[in-house]
């Protein structure tokens, strides 16, 4: 009888364990975003960024590299265009997201329409460097997430890091004392997208608030 009970318990635990593990690993931005979206390694930095956007009353948000898969990409790409586009909509702000790929722009525009964010969110087709050079508004939040990184190809790593540095340099004179900068895909072999740009920023008057998969920086 006791044996039967123990076996039953083990079987039940075996069934429940993966579900419990999944629940623990699930990282949502609820209540801001519906619970079903899992932001995984970006939850901590997205959450803090949303708090700072609120506190600092941000009005102009700029993202390089758009959410080509909309909210289907929350676990992989991040889904930032929809997250920050939604925040912009609810806070009378504006998000500009720029991408060099026609397919990515089309994918993001479809998601923006589906979420009814078209009044707050514009997805631009073009090179982020051209876009930032010609952008003539003050930037309250800058999110760098364009040139795709490689975990293995050192040439691509260097090009991606250099590209993100150039993006920051072109945006630098549009940033102010209360601006927020977030850089994606940092905790990766070779230092990630942020390696060179963060080194540059730390030599200036920026400091790291969160150093995780993404790096979040503000002025000292
Ligand atoms: C990782 S995805 C961006 C993910 C998005 N930020 C999100 O949170 O879902 C990277 C995007 O950067 C774009 N990209 C690559 N090089 C670029 C460049 N020079 N200028 C603008 N976008 C670029 C790619 O086309 C791709 O769509």
Coordinates of N, CA and C and ligand atoms in Angstrom, one line a residue:
X1 N 0.8 -1.2 0.0 CA 0.0 0.0 0.0 C 0.9 1.3 0.0
X2 N 1.9 1.2 1.0 CA 2.8 2.4 1.0 C 3.6 2.6 -0.2
X3 N 4.0 1.4 -0.8 CA 4.8 1.4 -2.0 C 4.0 2.1 -3.2
X4 N 2.7 1.6 -3.2 CA 1.8 2.2 -4.3 C 1.7 3.7 -4.2
X5 N 1.5 4.1 -2.9 CA 1.4 5.5 -2.7 C 2.6 6.3 -3.1
X6 N 3.8 5.7 -2.8 CA 5.1 6.4 -3.1 C 5.2 6.5 -4.7
X7 N 4.9 5.4 -5.3 CA 5.0 5.3 -6.8 C 4.1 6.4 -7.4
X8 N 2.9 6.4 -6.9 CA 1.9 7.4 -7.4 C 2.4 8.8 -7.2
X9 N 3.0 9.1 -6.1 CA 3.5 10.4 -5.8 C 4.7 10.8 -6.7
X10 N 5.6 9.8 -7.0 CA 6.7 10.0 -7.9 C 6.1 10.3 -9.3
X11 N 5.1 9.6 -9.7 CA 4.6 9.8 -11.1 C 3.9 11.2 -11.2
X12 N 3.2 11.5 -10.1 CA 2.5 12.8 -10.1 C 3.6 14.0 -10.1
X13 N 4.6 13.8 -9.3 CA 5.7 14.8 -9.3 C 6.4 14.9 -10.7
X14 N 6.6 13.7 -11.3 CA 7.2 13.7 -12.7 C 6.3 14.5 -13.7
X15 N 5.0 14.4 -13.5 CA 4.2 15.1 -14.4 C 4.2 16.6 -14.1
X16 N 4.1 16.9 -12.8 CA 4.0 18.3 -12.4 C 5.3 19.1 -12.6
X17 N 6.4 18.4 -12.4 CA 7.7 19.1 -12.3 C 8.0 20.0 -13.5
X18 N 7.9 19.4 -14.8 CA 8.2 20.3 -15.9 C 7.3 21.5 -16.0
X19 N 6.0 21.3 -15.6 CA 5.1 22.4 -15.6 C 5.5 23.5 -14.6
X20 N 5.9 23.0 -13.4 CA 6.3 24.0 -12.3 C 7.6 24.8 -12.8
X21 N 8.5 24.0 -13.4 CA 9.7 24.6 -13.9 C 9.4 25.7 -14.9
X22 N 8.5 25.3 -15.8 CA 8.1 26.3 -16.9 C 7.5 27.5 -16.3
X23 N 6.7 27.4 -15.2 CA 6.1 28.5 -14.6 C 7.1 29.4 -13.9
X24 N 8.1 28.7 -13.3 CA 9.2 29.5 -12.6 C 10.0 30.3 -13.7
X25 N 10.3 29.6 -14.8 CA 11.1 30.3 -15.8 C 10.4 31.3 -16.7
X26 N 9.0 31.3 -16.5 CA 8.2 32.2 -17.3 C 8.4 33.6 -16.8
X27 N 8.9 34.6 -17.6 CA 9.1 35.9 -17.2 C 8.2 36.9 -17.9
X28 N 7.1 37.2 -17.4 CA 6.2 38.1 -18.1 C 6.4 39.6 -17.6
X29 N 5.8 40.5 -18.4 CA 5.8 41.9 -18.0 C 4.4 42.3 -17.5
X30 N 3.7 41.3 -17.0 CA 2.3 41.5 -16.5 C 2.4 42.4 -15.3
X31 N 1.5 43.4 -15.1 CA 0.2 43.6 -15.9 C 0.4 44.5 -17.1
X32 N 1.6 45.0 -17.4 CA 1.8 45.9 -18.6 C 1.5 45.2 -19.9
X33 N 2.0 44.0 -20.0 CA 1.7 43.1 -21.2 C 1.0 41.9 -20.7
X34 N 0.1 41.3 -21.5 CA -0.6 40.1 -21.1 C 0.4 39.0 -20.6
X35 N 0.0 38.3 -19.6 CA 0.8 37.3 -18.9 C 1.4 36.3 -19.9
X36 N 0.7 35.9 -21.0 CA 1.2 34.9 -21.9 C 2.5 35.2 -22.6
X37 N 2.9 36.4 -22.6 CA 4.2 36.8 -23.3 C 5.4 36.6 -22.4
X38 N 6.3 35.8 -22.8 CA 7.5 35.5 -22.0 C 8.7 36.3 -22.5
X39 N 9.2 37.2 -21.7 CA 10.3 38.1 -22.1 C 11.6 37.5 -21.7
X40 N 11.6 36.4 -21.0 CA 12.8 35.7 -20.6 C 13.9 36.6 -20.1
X41 N 15.1 36.5 -20.7 CA 16.3 37.2 -20.2 C 16.2 38.8 -20.3
X42 N 15.2 39.3 -21.0 CA 15.0 40.7 -21.1 C 14.0 41.3 -20.1
X43 N 13.4 40.5 -19.4 CA 12.3 41.0 -18.5 C 12.9 42.0 -17.5
X44 N 14.0 41.7 -16.9 CA 14.6 42.6 -15.8 C 14.9 44.0 -16.4
X45 N 15.5 44.0 -17.6 CA 15.9 45.3 -18.1 C 14.7 46.0 -18.8
X46 N 13.8 45.3 -19.4 CA 12.6 45.9 -20.0 C 11.7 46.5 -18.8
X47 N 11.6 45.8 -17.8 CA 10.8 46.2 -16.6 C 11.4 47.5 -16.0
X48 N 12.7 47.6 -15.8 CA 13.4 48.8 -15.3 C 13.3 49.9 -16.3
X49 N 13.4 49.6 -17.6 CA 13.3 50.7 -18.6 C 11.9 51.3 -18.5
X50 N 10.9 50.5 -18.5 CA 9.5 51.0 -18.4 C 9.3 51.9 -17.2
X51 N 9.9 51.5 -16.1 CA 9.8 52.3 -14.9 C 10.5 53.7 -15.1
X52 N 11.7 53.7 -15.7 CA 12.4 54.9 -16.0 C 11.6 55.8 -17.0
X53 N 11.0 55.2 -18.0 CA 10.3 55.9 -19.0 C 9.1 56.7 -18.3
X54 N 8.5 56.0 -17.3 CA 7.4 56.6 -16.6 C 7.9 57.8 -15.7
X55 N 9.0 57.5 -14.9 CA 9.5 58.5 -14.0 C 10.0 59.7 -14.7
X56 N 10.6 59.5 -15.9 CA 11.3 60.6 -16.6 C 10.4 61.2 -17.7
X57 N 9.1 60.7 -17.7 CA 8.1 61.3 -18.6 C 8.7 61.4 -20.1
X58 N 9.2 60.3 -20.6 CA 9.8 60.2 -21.9 C 8.8 60.5 -23.0
X59 N 9.2 61.2 -24.0 CA 8.3 61.5 -25.1 C 8.8 61.0 -26.5
X60 N 10.1 61.0 -26.7 CA 10.7 60.5 -28.0 C 11.5 59.2 -27.7
X61 N 11.1 58.1 -28.3 CA 11.8 56.8 -28.2 C 12.3 56.4 -29.5
X62 N 13.5 55.9 -29.6 CA 14.1 55.5 -30.9 C 14.7 54.1 -30.7
X63 N 14.3 53.2 -31.6 CA 14.8 51.8 -31.6 C 15.5 51.6 -32.9
X64 N 16.7 51.0 -32.9 CA 17.4 50.5 -34.1 C 17.2 49.0 -34.2
X65 N 16.7 48.5 -35.3 CA 16.4 47.1 -35.5 C 15.0 46.9 -35.0
X66 N 14.1 46.6 -35.8 CA 12.7 46.5 -35.5 C 12.2 45.1 -35.1
X67 N 11.0 45.0 -34.5 CA 10.5 43.7 -34.2 C 9.9 43.0 -35.4
X68 N 10.8 42.3 -36.1 CA 10.3 41.7 -37.4 C 9.2 40.6 -37.2
X69 N 9.2 40.0 -36.0 CA 8.2 39.0 -35.7 C 7.2 39.4 -34.7
X70 N 7.1 40.7 -34.5 CA 6.1 41.3 -33.5 C 6.2 40.6 -32.2
X71 N 5.1 40.3 -31.6 CA 5.1 39.7 -30.2 C 5.4 38.2 -30.3
X72 N 5.5 37.6 -31.5 CA 5.9 36.2 -31.6 C 7.3 36.1 -31.2
X73 N 8.1 37.2 -31.2 CA 9.5 37.1 -31.0 C 9.9 37.5 -29.6
X74 N 9.0 37.5 -28.6 CA 9.3 38.0 -27.3 C 10.5 37.2 -26.6
X75 N 10.5 35.9 -26.9 CA 11.5 35.0 -26.3 C 12.9 35.1 -27.1
X76 N 12.8 35.5 -28.3 CA 14.0 35.5 -29.2 C 14.5 36.9 -29.5
X77 N 13.8 37.6 -30.3 CA 14.3 39.0 -30.7 C 14.0 40.0 -29.6
X78 N 12.9 39.8 -28.9 CA 12.5 40.7 -27.8 C 11.1 41.3 -27.9
X79 N 10.7 41.7 -29.1 CA 9.4 42.3 -29.2 C 9.3 43.7 -28.8
X80 N 10.5 44.4 -28.7 CA 10.5 45.7 -28.1 C 9.7 46.7 -28.9
X81 N 9.5 46.6 -30.2 CA 8.7 47.6 -30.9 C 7.3 47.7 -30.3
X82 N 6.8 46.5 -30.0 CA 5.4 46.5 -29.5 C 5.4 46.9 -28.1
X83 N 6.3 46.5 -27.3 CA 6.4 46.8 -25.9 C 6.5 48.4 -25.7
X84 N 7.5 48.9 -26.4 CA 7.7 50.4 -26.2 C 6.7 51.2 -27.0
X85 N 6.2 50.6 -28.1 CA 5.1 51.3 -28.9 C 3.9 51.4 -28.0
X86 N 3.6 50.3 -27.3 CA 2.4 50.3 -26.4 C 2.6 51.3 -25.3
X87 N 3.8 51.4 -24.7 CA 4.1 52.4 -23.7 C 3.9 53.8 -24.3
X88 N 4.4 54.0 -25.5 CA 4.3 55.3 -26.1 C 2.8 55.7 -26.3
X89 N 2.0 54.7 -26.7 CA 0.6 55.0 -27.0 C -0.1 55.4 -25.7
X90 N 0.3 54.7 -24.6 CA -0.4 55.0 -23.3 C 0.1 56.2 -22.6
X91 N 1.2 56.8 -23.1 CA 1.8 57.9 -22.4 C 2.0 59.1 -23.3
X92 N 1.3 59.1 -24.4 CA 1.3 60.3 -25.3 C 2.7 60.6 -25.8
X93 N 3.4 59.5 -26.1 CA 4.8 59.6 -26.6 C 4.9 59.0 -28.0
X94 N 6.1 59.0 -28.6 CA 6.3 58.5 -29.9 C 7.5 57.6 -30.0
X95 N 7.3 56.4 -30.7 CA 8.4 55.5 -30.9 C 8.7 55.5 -32.4
X96 N 10.0 55.7 -32.7 CA 10.5 55.5 -34.1 C 11.4 54.3 -34.0
X97 N 11.0 53.3 -34.9 CA 11.8 52.1 -35.0 C 12.4 52.0 -36.5
X98 N 13.7 51.8 -36.6 CA 14.2 51.9 -38.0 C 14.9 50.5 -38.3
X99 N 14.7 50.1 -39.5 CA 15.3 48.8 -39.9 C 15.7 48.8 -41.4
X100 N 16.8 48.2 -41.7 CA 17.3 48.2 -43.1 C 16.6 47.2 -44.0
X101 N 16.0 46.2 -43.3 CA 15.4 45.1 -44.1 C 13.9 45.4 -44.4
X102 N 13.5 45.2 -45.7 CA 12.1 45.4 -46.1 C 11.2 44.4 -45.4
X103 N 11.7 43.2 -45.3 CA 10.9 42.1 -44.7 C 10.7 42.4 -43.2
X104 N 11.8 42.9 -42.5 CA 11.6 43.2 -41.1 C 10.6 44.3 -40.9
X105 N 10.7 45.3 -41.7 CA 9.8 46.5 -41.6 C 8.4 46.0 -41.8
X106 N 8.2 45.2 -42.9 CA 6.8 44.7 -43.1 C 6.3 43.9 -42.0
X107 N 7.1 43.0 -41.4 CA 6.7 42.2 -40.3 C 6.3 43.1 -39.1
X108 N 7.1 44.1 -38.8 CA 6.9 45.0 -37.6 C 5.6 45.8 -37.9
X109 N 5.5 46.3 -39.1 CA 4.3 47.2 -39.4 C 3.0 46.4 -39.2
X110 N 3.1 45.1 -39.6 CA 1.9 44.2 -39.5 C 1.5 44.1 -38.0
X111 N 2.6 43.9 -37.2 CA 2.3 43.7 -35.7 C 1.8 45.0 -35.1
X112 N 2.4 46.2 -35.6 CA 2.0 47.5 -35.1 C 0.5 47.7 -35.4
X113 N 0.1 47.3 -36.6 CA -1.4 47.5 -37.0 C -2.2 46.5 -36.1
X114 N -1.8 45.3 -35.9 CA -2.6 44.3 -35.1 C -2.8 44.8 -33.7
X115 N -1.8 45.5 -33.2 CA -1.9 46.0 -31.8 C -2.5 47.4 -31.7
X116 N -2.8 47.9 -32.9 CA -3.4 49.3 -33.0 C -2.5 50.3 -32.4
X117 N -1.2 50.3 -32.8 CA -0.2 51.2 -32.3 C 0.2 52.2 -33.3
X118 N -0.4 52.2 -34.5 CA 0.1 53.1 -35.6 C 0.1 54.6 -35.3
X119 N -0.6 55.0 -34.3 CA -0.6 56.5 -34.0 C 0.7 56.8 -33.2
X120 N 1.2 55.8 -32.4 CA 2.3 56.1 -31.6 C 3.6 55.6 -32.1
X121 N 3.5 54.7 -33.1 CA 4.7 53.9 -33.5 C 4.9 54.0 -35.0
X122 N 6.1 54.5 -35.4 CA 6.4 54.5 -36.9 C 7.6 53.6 -37.1
X123 N 7.5 52.7 -38.1 CA 8.6 51.9 -38.5 C 9.1 52.4 -39.8
X124 N 10.4 52.8 -39.7 CA 11.1 53.4 -40.9 C 12.0 52.4 -41.6
X125 N 12.0 52.4 -42.9 CA 12.9 51.6 -43.7 C 14.2 52.3 -44.0
X126 N 15.3 51.8 -43.6 CA 16.6 52.5 -43.9 C 17.7 52.0 -43.0
X127 N 18.9 52.5 -43.3 CA 20.0 52.2 -42.5 C 19.9 53.0 -41.2
X128 N 20.2 52.4 -40.1 CA 20.0 53.2 -38.8 C 21.0 54.3 -38.7
X129 N 22.2 54.2 -39.4 CA 23.2 55.3 -39.3 C 22.6 56.5 -40.0
X130 N 22.1 56.3 -41.2 CA 21.5 57.4 -42.0 C 20.3 58.0 -41.2
X131 N 19.5 57.1 -40.6 CA 18.3 57.6 -39.9 C 18.8 58.5 -38.7
X132 N 19.7 58.0 -37.9 CA 20.1 58.8 -36.7 C 20.8 60.1 -37.1
X133 N 21.6 60.0 -38.2 CA 22.3 61.2 -38.6 C 21.2 62.3 -38.9
X134 N 20.1 61.9 -39.6 CA 19.1 62.9 -40.0 C 18.0 63.2 -39.0
X135 N 18.0 62.5 -37.9 CA 17.0 62.6 -36.9 C 17.2 63.9 -36.1
X136 N 16.2 64.8 -36.1 CA 16.6 66.1 -35.5 C 15.7 66.4 -34.2
X137 N 15.3 65.4 -33.5 CA 14.6 65.6 -32.3 C 15.4 65.1 -31.1
X138 N 15.1 65.7 -29.9 CA 15.8 65.2 -28.7 C 15.3 63.8 -28.4
X139 N 16.3 62.9 -28.0 CA 15.9 61.5 -27.8 C 15.9 61.2 -26.3
X140 N 14.7 60.7 -25.8 CA 14.6 60.4 -24.4 C 15.0 59.0 -24.1
X141 N 14.8 58.1 -25.1 CA 15.1 56.7 -24.9 C 15.7 56.2 -26.2
X142 N 16.9 55.6 -26.1 CA 17.5 55.0 -27.3 C 17.8 53.6 -27.0
X143 N 17.2 52.7 -27.9 CA 17.4 51.3 -27.8 C 18.2 50.8 -29.0
X144 N 19.4 50.2 -28.8 CA 20.3 49.8 -29.9 C 20.2 48.3 -30.0
X145 N 19.6 47.9 -31.2 CA 19.4 46.4 -31.4 C 19.4 46.1 -32.9
X146 N 20.4 46.6 -33.6 CA 20.3 46.4 -35.1 C 21.2 45.3 -35.6
X147 N 22.3 45.6 -36.2 CA 23.2 44.7 -36.9 C 23.3 43.4 -36.1
X148 N 22.8 42.3 -36.7 CA 22.7 41.0 -36.1 C 24.1 40.5 -35.7
X149 N 24.2 40.0 -34.4 CA 25.4 39.5 -33.9 C 25.6 38.0 -34.2
X150 N 26.8 37.5 -34.1 CA 27.1 36.1 -34.2 C 27.8 35.6 -33.0
X151 N 27.4 34.4 -32.5 CA 28.1 33.9 -31.3 C 29.5 33.3 -31.7
X152 N 29.7 33.1 -33.0 CA 30.9 32.3 -33.4 C 31.8 33.1 -34.4
X153 N 31.2 34.0 -35.3 CA 32.0 34.6 -36.3 C 32.5 36.0 -35.8
X154 N 33.9 36.0 -35.6 CA 34.5 37.1 -35.0 C 34.4 38.4 -35.8
X155 N 34.4 38.2 -37.1 CA 34.3 39.4 -38.1 C 33.0 40.0 -37.9
X156 N 31.9 39.2 -37.8 CA 30.6 39.7 -37.7 C 30.4 40.4 -36.3
X157 N 31.1 39.8 -35.3 CA 31.0 40.4 -33.9 C 31.6 41.8 -34.0
X158 N 32.7 41.9 -34.6 CA 33.4 43.3 -34.6 C 32.6 44.3 -35.4
X159 N 32.0 43.8 -36.6 CA 31.2 44.7 -37.4 C 29.9 45.2 -36.6
X160 N 29.3 44.2 -35.9 CA 28.1 44.6 -35.2 C 28.5 45.5 -34.0
X161 N 29.6 45.3 -33.3 CA 30.0 46.2 -32.2 C 30.3 47.6 -32.7
X162 N 31.0 47.6 -33.9 CA 31.4 48.9 -34.5 C 30.1 49.7 -34.9
X163 N 29.2 48.9 -35.5 CA 27.9 49.5 -35.9 C 27.1 50.2 -34.8
X164 N 27.1 49.4 -33.6 CA 26.3 50.0 -32.5 C 27.0 51.2 -31.9
X165 N 28.4 51.2 -31.9 CA 29.1 52.3 -31.5 C 28.8 53.5 -32.4
X166 N 28.8 53.3 -33.7 CA 28.5 54.4 -34.6 C 27.1 55.0 -34.4
X167 N 26.2 54.1 -34.2 CA 24.8 54.5 -33.9 C 24.8 55.5 -32.7
X168 N 25.5 55.0 -31.6 CA 25.4 55.9 -30.4 C 26.1 57.2 -30.7
X169 N 27.2 57.2 -31.4 CA 27.9 58.5 -31.7 C 27.0 59.4 -32.5
X170 N 26.3 58.9 -33.4 CA 25.4 59.7 -34.2 C 24.2 60.2 -33.4
X171 N 23.8 59.5 -32.4 CA 22.7 59.9 -31.5 C 23.1 60.8 -30.4
X172 N 24.4 60.8 -30.1 CA 24.9 61.4 -28.8 C 24.5 62.8 -28.6
X173 N 24.5 63.7 -29.6 CA 24.2 65.1 -29.4 C 22.7 65.3 -29.3
X174 N 21.9 64.2 -29.5 CA 20.4 64.3 -29.3 C 20.0 63.8 -27.9
X175 N 21.0 63.2 -27.2 CA 20.7 62.7 -25.9 C 20.9 63.8 -24.8
X176 N 20.2 63.7 -23.7 CA 20.3 64.7 -22.6 C 20.5 64.1 -21.3
X177 N 20.5 64.8 -20.2 CA 20.8 64.3 -18.9 C 19.9 63.3 -18.4
X178 N 18.7 63.3 -18.9 CA 17.7 62.3 -18.4 C 17.4 61.2 -19.4
X179 N 18.2 61.1 -20.4 CA 18.0 60.1 -21.5 C 18.4 58.7 -20.9
X180 N 17.8 57.7 -21.5 CA 18.0 56.3 -21.1 C 18.5 55.6 -22.3
X181 N 19.5 54.7 -22.1 CA 20.0 54.0 -23.3 C 20.0 52.5 -22.9
X182 N 19.4 51.7 -23.8 CA 19.4 50.2 -23.6 C 20.0 49.5 -24.8
X183 N 20.9 48.6 -24.5 CA 21.6 47.9 -25.6 C 21.3 46.4 -25.5
X184 N 20.9 45.8 -26.6 CA 20.5 44.4 -26.6 C 21.6 43.4 -26.8
X185 N 21.4 42.1 -26.5 CA 22.3 41.1 -26.9 C 23.8 41.3 -26.4
X186 N 23.9 41.6 -25.2 CA 25.3 42.0 -24.7 C 26.0 40.8 -24.0
X187 N 25.3 40.0 -23.3 CA 25.9 38.9 -22.6 C 26.1 37.7 -23.5
X188 N 27.0 37.8 -24.5 CA 27.3 36.8 -25.5 C 28.8 36.7 -25.7
X189 N 29.2 35.5 -26.3 CA 30.7 35.4 -26.5 C 31.2 36.6 -27.3
X190 N 32.4 37.1 -26.9 CA 33.0 38.2 -27.6 C 32.5 39.5 -27.1
X191 N 31.6 39.5 -26.1 CA 31.1 40.8 -25.5 C 29.8 41.3 -26.0
X192 N 29.3 40.7 -27.1 CA 27.9 41.1 -27.6 C 27.9 42.5 -28.3
X193 N 26.7 42.9 -28.6 CA 26.5 44.1 -29.4 C 27.1 45.4 -28.6
X194 N 27.0 45.3 -27.3 CA 27.3 46.5 -26.5 C 28.8 46.7 -26.2
X195 N 29.7 45.7 -26.5 CA 31.0 45.8 -25.9 C 31.7 47.1 -26.2
X196 N 31.8 47.5 -27.5 CA 32.6 48.7 -27.8 C 31.8 50.0 -27.4
X197 N 30.5 50.0 -27.6 CA 29.8 51.2 -27.3 C 29.7 51.5 -25.8
X198 N 29.6 50.4 -25.0 CA 29.6 50.6 -23.5 C 31.0 51.1 -23.1
X199 N 32.0 50.6 -23.6 CA 33.4 51.1 -23.3 C 33.5 52.6 -23.5
X200 N 32.9 53.0 -24.7 CA 33.0 54.4 -25.1 C 32.1 55.2 -24.1
X201 N 30.9 54.7 -23.8 CA 30.0 55.5 -23.0 C 30.6 55.7 -21.5
X202 N 31.2 54.6 -21.0 CA 31.8 54.7 -19.7 C 32.9 55.7 -19.6
X203 N 33.6 56.0 -20.7 CA 34.6 57.0 -20.7 C 34.0 58.4 -20.7
X204 N 32.7 58.5 -21.1 CA 32.0 59.7 -21.0 C 31.2 59.8 -19.7
X205 N 30.1 60.5 -19.6 CA 29.4 60.6 -18.3 C 28.3 59.7 -18.2
X206 N 28.4 58.4 -18.6 CA 27.4 57.4 -18.5 C 27.7 56.4 -17.5
X207 N 26.7 55.8 -16.8 CA 26.9 54.7 -15.9 C 25.9 53.6 -16.2
X208 N 26.4 52.4 -15.8 CA 25.5 51.2 -16.0 C 24.5 51.1 -14.8
X209 N 23.3 50.9 -15.2 CA 22.3 50.7 -14.1 C 22.0 49.2 -13.9
X210 N 21.9 48.5 -15.1 CA 21.8 47.0 -15.0 C 22.7 46.4 -16.1
X211 N 23.5 45.4 -15.7 CA 24.4 44.7 -16.6 C 24.0 43.3 -16.6
X212 N 23.1 43.0 -17.6 CA 22.6 41.6 -17.7 C 22.7 41.2 -19.2
X213 N 21.7 40.4 -19.7 CA 21.7 40.1 -21.1 C 21.7 41.4 -21.9
X214 N 20.9 42.4 -21.4 CA 20.9 43.7 -22.0 C 21.7 44.6 -21.0
X215 N 22.2 45.7 -21.5 CA 22.9 46.7 -20.6 C 22.0 48.0 -20.7
X216 N 21.7 48.5 -19.5 CA 20.9 49.7 -19.3 C 21.8 50.8 -18.7
X217 N 21.8 51.9 -19.4 CA 22.7 53.0 -19.0 C 21.9 54.3 -18.8
X218 N 22.4 55.1 -17.9 CA 21.8 56.5 -17.7 C 23.0 57.4 -17.5
X219 N 22.8 58.7 -17.5 CA 23.9 59.6 -17.2 C 24.1 59.7 -15.7
X220 N 25.4 59.9 -15.3 CA 25.7 60.0 -13.8 C 25.0 61.2 -13.2
Ligands
LIG1 C1 17.4 41.4 -33.6 S1 16.5 42.2 -34.8 C2 15.8 43.5 -33.9 C3 14.8 43.0 -32.9 C4 13.9 44.0 -32.2 N1 14.6 45.1 -31.7 C5 13.0 43.4 -31.2 O1 13.1 43.8 -30.0 O2 12.2 42.5 -31.5 C6 17.8 43.0 -35.7 C7 17.2 43.8 -36.9 O3 18.3 44.7 -37.2 C8 18.2 45.0 -38.6 N2 19.4 45.6 -39.1 C9 20.6 45.0 -39.4 N3 21.5 46.0 -39.8 C10 20.8 47.2 -39.8 C11 21.2 48.5 -40.1 N4 22.4 48.8 -40.6 N5 20.3 49.5 -39.9 C12 19.0 49.2 -39.4 N6 18.6 47.9 -39.1 C13 19.5 47.0 -39.3 C14 17.9 43.6 -39.2 O4 17.3 43.7 -40.4 C15 16.9 43.0 -38.1 O5 15.6 43.1 -38.5

